């Protein structure tokens, strides 16, 4: 488990939070489907929700509809999410949140640090990795990218629905209906994974990081990337020359059907792998850790699956 996936600088101080609280807060990001003000037909103010990334923020907004106001802290698809720096604005949002959704697994520990600094002890905190029930195998690290695992996402949706209904019982039916509709869309994604598995089960694949690994495994693909390579990239450390050469041989030897490439975390060694794949006509599927612009969770994952299917068909 990594101790930090996002940096929390000392400059995000309580003094900054106090200064920010003197003015009206502005949400860093309001996910599609969320509303910043209560509707005219309800006397209940929207539930303030903070999610560590816009992935969980979008899901939170879909379940809550206009009954919630969602702030997503990490929301820029053009930036490496590992380089996040906390702001007083985000800390203020956390101090007011009734529900907080974090990924967990060491991915976004900054959320717990900021909650502690904001002294928000009343928020319901939902940890996706904890909800998933996933445990690391002996001697291995847990793959914390659980938003690529559809059964986990559905479990999180259930917990979000329950949390909202506890806070706003009058809207419980709305939350239940929204959750049912969203889970129906995700069930369709599970079916798409199953259809791909029926055709491509056992095919070899490669990655730069384990970001999409749950999806690849659900399709039945076998990851051939040396663990030492993907672990070094994820930990932002140098890849040993022998490990890099072994990874590059996957492409020159046509030992894999595709490369799943994390477009948000790149460097000289991942670019060398990308070049080797392209030079040897190995299909490349770009993946990200946050929602691309103009996408919601379901459309994003649909495009990921379509891209994998197209690559495998070549």
Tab-separated table of C-alpha atoms in Angstrom:
chain	number	residue	atom	x	y	z
A	1	UNK	CA	0.000	0.000	0.000
A	2	UNK	CA	1.313	3.407	-0.909
A	3	UNK	CA	1.451	5.923	1.907
A	4	UNK	CA	0.491	8.797	-0.366
A	5	UNK	CA	-1.008	8.901	-3.820
A	6	UNK	CA	-1.757	12.631	-3.713
A	7	UNK	CA	0.409	15.289	-2.099
A	8	UNK	CA	-1.019	17.303	0.791
A	9	UNK	CA	1.197	20.384	1.184
A	10	UNK	CA	1.576	22.159	4.490
A	11	UNK	CA	0.263	25.345	2.912
A	12	UNK	CA	-3.324	23.989	3.070
A	13	UNK	CA	-3.580	25.223	6.653
A	14	UNK	CA	-6.387	25.768	9.057
A	15	UNK	CA	-5.711	29.498	8.760
A	16	UNK	CA	-6.567	29.311	5.079
A	17	UNK	CA	-9.711	27.398	5.935
A	18	UNK	CA	-10.772	30.031	8.434
A	19	UNK	CA	-10.213	32.799	5.902
A	20	UNK	CA	-12.149	30.934	3.217
A	21	UNK	CA	-15.069	30.374	5.570
A	22	UNK	CA	-15.654	34.122	5.749
A	23	UNK	CA	-17.054	34.059	2.212
A	24	UNK	CA	-19.622	31.883	0.451
A	25	UNK	CA	-18.047	28.584	-0.712
A	26	UNK	CA	-17.898	27.671	-4.386
A	27	UNK	CA	-17.758	23.967	-5.251
A	28	UNK	CA	-14.602	22.859	-7.061
A	29	UNK	CA	-16.683	20.723	-9.394
A	30	UNK	CA	-20.354	19.915	-9.548
A	31	UNK	CA	-20.780	16.569	-11.241
A	32	UNK	CA	-23.321	16.067	-14.027
A	33	UNK	CA	-26.784	15.523	-12.578
A	34	UNK	CA	-26.098	17.436	-9.345
A	35	UNK	CA	-27.713	20.720	-8.392
A	36	UNK	CA	-26.269	23.541	-6.347
A	37	UNK	CA	-29.660	24.707	-5.014
A	38	UNK	CA	-32.819	23.045	-3.706
A	39	UNK	CA	-35.702	22.596	-6.087
A	40	UNK	CA	-38.800	24.687	-5.623
A	41	UNK	CA	-40.841	21.587	-4.759
A	42	UNK	CA	-38.813	20.544	-1.714
A	43	UNK	CA	-38.160	22.197	1.592
A	44	UNK	CA	-35.074	20.094	2.215
A	45	UNK	CA	-31.739	21.619	1.239
A	46	UNK	CA	-29.555	19.445	-1.010
A	47	UNK	CA	-27.177	17.107	0.768
A	48	UNK	CA	-23.596	18.378	0.543
A	49	UNK	CA	-21.395	15.586	-0.800
A	50	UNK	CA	-17.626	15.565	-1.408
A	51	UNK	CA	-15.912	12.891	-3.494
A	52	UNK	CA	-12.163	12.491	-3.814
A	53	UNK	CA	-12.381	12.149	-7.613
A	54	UNK	CA	-14.933	12.987	-10.278
A	55	UNK	CA	-15.433	9.249	-10.855
A	56	UNK	CA	-17.071	8.776	-7.463
A	57	UNK	CA	-18.520	12.281	-7.745
A	58	UNK	CA	-20.413	11.392	-10.909
A	59	UNK	CA	-21.815	8.245	-9.324
A	60	UNK	CA	-22.817	10.197	-6.210
A	61	UNK	CA	-24.591	12.781	-8.376
A	62	UNK	CA	-26.440	10.150	-10.406
A	63	UNK	CA	-27.845	8.563	-7.245
A	64	UNK	CA	-28.762	11.876	-5.638
A	65	UNK	CA	-30.024	13.868	-8.620
A	66	UNK	CA	-31.193	17.345	-7.623
A	67	UNK	CA	-31.304	16.291	-3.976
A	68	UNK	CA	-27.515	16.548	-3.620
A	69	UNK	CA	-24.753	19.059	-4.233
A	70	UNK	CA	-21.574	17.198	-5.212
A	71	UNK	CA	-18.027	18.540	-5.090
A	72	UNK	CA	-15.323	16.435	-6.773
A	73	UNK	CA	-11.829	17.299	-5.566
A	74	UNK	CA	-9.824	15.657	-8.378
A	75	UNK	CA	-11.539	16.665	-11.603
A	76	UNK	CA	-8.993	17.552	-14.283
A	77	UNK	CA	-8.443	14.818	-16.899
A	78	UNK	CA	-5.443	16.684	-18.304
A	79	UNK	CA	-3.417	16.398	-15.100
A	80	UNK	CA	-1.690	13.556	-13.303
A	81	UNK	CA	-3.993	12.928	-10.322
A	82	UNK	CA	-1.008	11.848	-8.239
A	83	UNK	CA	0.219	15.460	-8.239
A	84	UNK	CA	-2.867	16.846	-6.522
A	85	UNK	CA	-2.330	19.675	-4.064
A	86	UNK	CA	-4.955	20.492	-1.475
A	87	UNK	CA	-6.686	23.864	-1.423
A	88	UNK	CA	-8.508	25.801	1.272
A	89	UNK	CA	-11.611	25.679	-0.943
A	90	UNK	CA	-11.632	21.882	-0.961
A	91	UNK	CA	-10.974	21.741	2.744
A	92	UNK	CA	-13.901	24.071	3.337
A	93	UNK	CA	-16.144	21.835	1.234
A	94	UNK	CA	-15.090	18.835	3.314
A	95	UNK	CA	-15.838	20.719	6.521
A	96	UNK	CA	-19.453	21.169	5.392
A	97	UNK	CA	-20.015	17.743	3.819
A	98	UNK	CA	-22.692	15.388	5.085
A	99	UNK	CA	-21.379	12.521	2.935
A	100	UNK	CA	-17.754	11.989	1.872
A	101	UNK	CA	-16.782	9.353	-0.684
A	102	UNK	CA	-13.139	8.317	-0.800
A	103	UNK	CA	-11.526	5.576	-2.822
A	104	UNK	CA	-9.334	4.195	-0.038
A	105	UNK	CA	-6.587	1.625	-0.317
A	106	UNK	CA	-3.925	4.328	0.076
A	107	UNK	CA	-5.066	6.104	-3.078
A	108	UNK	CA	-6.471	9.275	-1.540
A	109	UNK	CA	-5.363	9.428	2.082
A	110	UNK	CA	-5.423	13.223	1.788
A	111	UNK	CA	-9.201	13.058	2.336
A	112	UNK	CA	-8.813	11.692	5.868
A	113	UNK	CA	-6.074	14.225	6.602
A	114	UNK	CA	-8.245	17.111	5.443
A	115	UNK	CA	-11.295	15.833	7.319
A	116	UNK	CA	-9.232	15.710	10.485
A	117	UNK	CA	-7.961	19.247	9.920
A	118	UNK	CA	-11.485	20.489	9.238
A	119	UNK	CA	-12.694	18.708	12.390
A	120	UNK	CA	-15.701	17.319	10.514
A	121	UNK	CA	-16.711	14.375	12.663
A	122	UNK	CA	-20.340	14.285	11.557
A	123	UNK	CA	-19.872	13.318	7.907
A	124	UNK	CA	-20.710	9.825	6.719
A	125	UNK	CA	-17.474	8.608	5.119
A	126	UNK	CA	-17.771	5.889	2.485
A	127	UNK	CA	-14.535	4.097	1.591
A	128	UNK	CA	-14.855	2.241	-1.725
A	129	UNK	CA	-12.039	-0.225	-1.054
A	130	UNK	CA	-13.484	-1.098	2.349
A	131	UNK	CA	-16.942	-1.498	0.818
A	132	UNK	CA	-15.495	-3.749	-1.899
A	133	UNK	CA	-14.257	-6.269	0.652
A	134	UNK	CA	-11.145	-6.830	-1.433
A	135	UNK	CA	-7.965	-7.929	0.319
A	136	UNK	CA	-4.417	-8.121	-0.971
A	137	UNK	CA	-3.019	-11.580	-1.545
A	138	UNK	CA	-0.174	-12.651	0.696
A	139	UNK	CA	2.994	-10.767	-0.201
A	140	UNK	CA	1.198	-8.531	-2.691
A	141	UNK	CA	-0.302	-5.056	-2.689
A	142	UNK	CA	-3.993	-4.475	-3.232
A	143	UNK	CA	-4.962	-2.985	-6.581
A	144	UNK	CA	-6.815	0.057	-5.293
A	145	UNK	CA	-8.315	1.088	-8.633
A	146	UNK	CA	-11.658	-0.424	-7.689
A	147	UNK	CA	-13.743	1.900	-9.873
A	148	UNK	CA	-12.759	-0.390	-12.770
A	149	UNK	CA	-14.486	-3.254	-10.911
A	150	UNK	CA	-18.226	-3.114	-11.610
A	151	UNK	CA	-19.367	-5.290	-8.669
A	152	UNK	CA	-17.560	-2.886	-6.337
A	153	UNK	CA	-19.185	0.118	-7.989
A	154	UNK	CA	-22.623	-1.395	-7.460
A	155	UNK	CA	-21.828	-1.992	-3.781
A	156	UNK	CA	-20.783	1.647	-3.437
A	157	UNK	CA	-23.995	2.769	-5.132
A	158	UNK	CA	-25.992	0.816	-2.521
A	159	UNK	CA	-24.078	2.492	0.309
A	160	UNK	CA	-24.537	5.942	-1.211
A	161	UNK	CA	-28.266	5.344	-1.583
A	162	UNK	CA	-28.570	4.186	2.018
A	163	UNK	CA	-26.583	7.159	3.324
A	164	UNK	CA	-28.706	9.661	1.409
A	165	UNK	CA	-31.939	8.034	2.581
A	166	UNK	CA	-30.806	8.254	6.207
A	167	UNK	CA	-30.128	11.978	5.858
A	168	UNK	CA	-33.211	12.751	3.749
A	169	UNK	CA	-35.851	10.047	4.392
A	170	UNK	CA	-38.508	11.961	2.444
A	171	UNK	CA	-36.474	11.456	-0.732
A	172	UNK	CA	-35.681	7.780	-0.121
A	173	UNK	CA	-37.783	6.588	-3.063
A	174	UNK	CA	-36.017	9.020	-5.392
A	175	UNK	CA	-32.625	7.752	-4.297
A	176	UNK	CA	-33.737	4.127	-4.666
A	177	UNK	CA	-35.067	4.696	-8.183
A	178	UNK	CA	-31.924	6.573	-9.253
A	179	UNK	CA	-29.703	3.842	-7.845
A	180	UNK	CA	-31.732	1.123	-9.579
A	181	UNK	CA	-31.446	2.893	-12.929
A	182	UNK	CA	-27.689	3.409	-12.551
A	183	UNK	CA	-27.104	-0.195	-11.518
A	184	UNK	CA	-29.089	-1.311	-14.538
A	185	UNK	CA	-26.658	0.565	-16.757
A	186	UNK	CA	-23.731	-1.040	-14.962
A	187	UNK	CA	-25.305	-4.477	-15.335
A	188	UNK	CA	-25.167	-3.824	-19.084
A	189	UNK	CA	-21.438	-3.171	-18.751
A	190	UNK	CA	-21.011	-6.454	-16.880
A	191	UNK	CA	-22.776	-8.216	-19.742
A	192	UNK	CA	-20.461	-6.529	-22.237
A	193	UNK	CA	-17.466	-7.811	-20.247
A	194	UNK	CA	-18.985	-11.295	-20.335
A	195	UNK	CA	-19.511	-11.137	-24.088
A	196	UNK	CA	-15.860	-10.188	-24.586
A	197	UNK	CA	-14.741	-12.969	-22.255
A	198	UNK	CA	-16.707	-15.514	-24.255
A	199	UNK	CA	-14.559	-14.650	-27.281
A	200	UNK	CA	-11.204	-13.609	-25.831
A	201	UNK	CA	-10.788	-15.504	-22.555
A	202	UNK	CA	-7.133	-16.311	-21.915
A	203	UNK	CA	-5.691	-13.830	-24.394
A	204	UNK	CA	-2.447	-12.114	-23.254
A	205	UNK	CA	-2.389	-8.384	-22.509
A	206	UNK	CA	-0.064	-5.806	-20.978
A	207	UNK	CA	-0.337	-2.659	-18.881
A	208	UNK	CA	1.769	0.255	-17.730
A	209	UNK	CA	-0.038	0.405	-14.367
A	210	UNK	CA	-2.728	-1.798	-12.813
A	211	UNK	CA	-5.368	0.933	-13.297
A	212	UNK	CA	-7.612	-1.135	-15.666
A	213	UNK	CA	-6.595	-4.546	-14.366
A	214	UNK	CA	-9.959	-5.439	-12.790
A	215	UNK	CA	-11.635	-4.864	-16.151
A	216	UNK	CA	-9.034	-6.842	-18.088
A	217	UNK	CA	-9.341	-9.737	-15.647
A	218	UNK	CA	-13.160	-9.677	-15.884
A	219	UNK	CA	-12.777	-10.107	-19.648
A	220	UNK	CA	-10.471	-13.054	-18.994
A	221	UNK	CA	-7.289	-11.445	-20.258
A	222	UNK	CA	-3.956	-12.528	-18.793
A	223	UNK	CA	-1.580	-9.759	-17.761
A	224	UNK	CA	1.922	-10.561	-19.036
A	225	UNK	CA	3.623	-7.384	-17.814
A	226	UNK	CA	6.418	-8.051	-15.314
A	227	UNK	CA	5.159	-7.061	-11.864
A	228	UNK	CA	8.391	-5.184	-11.247
A	229	UNK	CA	7.640	-2.906	-14.200
A	230	UNK	CA	4.090	-1.890	-13.300
A	231	UNK	CA	4.958	-1.601	-9.603
A	232	UNK	CA	7.874	0.729	-10.351
A	233	UNK	CA	5.715	2.913	-12.588
A	234	UNK	CA	2.965	3.064	-9.967
A	235	UNK	CA	5.468	3.924	-7.231
A	236	UNK	CA	7.138	6.522	-9.483
A	237	UNK	CA	10.524	4.822	-9.243
A	238	UNK	CA	12.997	3.802	-11.936
A	239	UNK	CA	12.455	0.515	-13.732
A	240	UNK	CA	15.511	-1.741	-13.661
A	241	UNK	CA	17.087	-2.041	-17.136
A	242	UNK	CA	16.586	-5.817	-17.259
A	243	UNK	CA	12.910	-5.411	-16.334
A	244	UNK	CA	12.415	-2.768	-18.995
A	245	UNK	CA	13.997	-4.987	-21.630
A	246	UNK	CA	11.798	-7.919	-20.625
A	247	UNK	CA	8.755	-5.657	-20.940
A	248	UNK	CA	9.786	-4.348	-24.356
A	249	UNK	CA	10.193	-7.929	-25.611
A	250	UNK	CA	6.467	-8.454	-25.081
A	251	UNK	CA	5.920	-6.201	-28.088
A	252	UNK	CA	8.850	-7.115	-30.312
A	253	UNK	CA	7.929	-10.783	-29.786
A	254	UNK	CA	4.198	-10.153	-30.290
A	255	UNK	CA	3.532	-11.868	-26.976
A	256	UNK	CA	0.506	-9.697	-26.130
A	257	UNK	CA	-2.686	-8.672	-27.909
A	258	UNK	CA	-2.856	-5.132	-26.529
A	259	UNK	CA	-1.264	-2.523	-24.288
A	260	UNK	CA	-3.503	-0.726	-21.782
A	261	UNK	CA	-1.686	2.580	-21.310
A	262	UNK	CA	-2.382	5.015	-18.445
A	263	UNK	CA	-2.474	8.365	-20.227
A	264	UNK	CA	-2.345	10.397	-17.010
A	265	UNK	CA	0.901	9.011	-15.619
A	266	UNK	CA	3.661	9.032	-18.201
A	267	UNK	CA	7.430	9.180	-18.313
A	268	UNK	CA	10.420	8.050	-20.325
A	269	UNK	CA	9.938	4.377	-19.523
A	270	UNK	CA	6.203	4.244	-20.216
A	271	UNK	CA	6.814	6.161	-23.436
A	272	UNK	CA	9.421	3.571	-24.425
A	273	UNK	CA	6.807	0.863	-23.913
A	274	UNK	CA	4.245	2.850	-25.898
A	275	UNK	CA	6.696	3.277	-28.770
A	276	UNK	CA	7.573	-0.431	-28.746
A	277	UNK	CA	3.893	-1.359	-28.931
A	278	UNK	CA	3.230	1.000	-31.826
A	279	UNK	CA	6.397	0.032	-33.693
A	280	UNK	CA	5.281	-3.587	-33.558
A	281	UNK	CA	1.632	-2.914	-34.414
A	282	UNK	CA	0.364	-3.942	-30.993
A	283	UNK	CA	-2.965	-2.110	-30.393
A	284	UNK	CA	-2.856	0.513	-27.653
A	285	UNK	CA	-5.881	1.254	-25.446
A	286	UNK	CA	-5.565	4.512	-23.546
A	287	UNK	CA	-7.016	4.497	-20.028
A	288	UNK	CA	-7.355	7.211	-17.395
A	289	UNK	CA	-7.947	7.472	-13.666
A	290	UNK	CA	-10.500	10.281	-13.823
A	291	UNK	CA	-13.449	11.038	-16.081
A	292	UNK	CA	-12.543	12.472	-19.473
A	293	UNK	CA	-14.216	15.743	-20.396
A	294	UNK	CA	-17.803	15.317	-21.517
A	295	UNK	CA	-18.186	11.780	-20.158
A	296	UNK	CA	-20.076	10.283	-17.263
A	297	UNK	CA	-19.099	7.029	-15.592
A	298	UNK	CA	-21.230	4.735	-17.749
A	299	UNK	CA	-20.327	6.333	-21.093
A	300	UNK	CA	-16.640	6.323	-20.108
A	301	UNK	CA	-16.603	2.656	-19.171
A	302	UNK	CA	-18.601	1.780	-22.269
A	303	UNK	CA	-15.941	3.420	-24.432
A	304	UNK	CA	-13.180	1.616	-22.508
A	305	UNK	CA	-14.815	-1.745	-23.194
A	306	UNK	CA	-15.439	-0.879	-26.833
A	307	UNK	CA	-11.786	0.107	-27.252
A	308	UNK	CA	-10.596	-3.138	-25.683
A	309	UNK	CA	-12.920	-5.141	-27.890
A	310	UNK	CA	-11.707	-3.335	-31.016
A	311	UNK	CA	-8.073	-3.939	-30.042
A	312	UNK	CA	-8.627	-7.624	-29.410
A	313	UNK	CA	-10.409	-8.012	-32.743
A	314	UNK	CA	-7.358	-6.866	-34.688
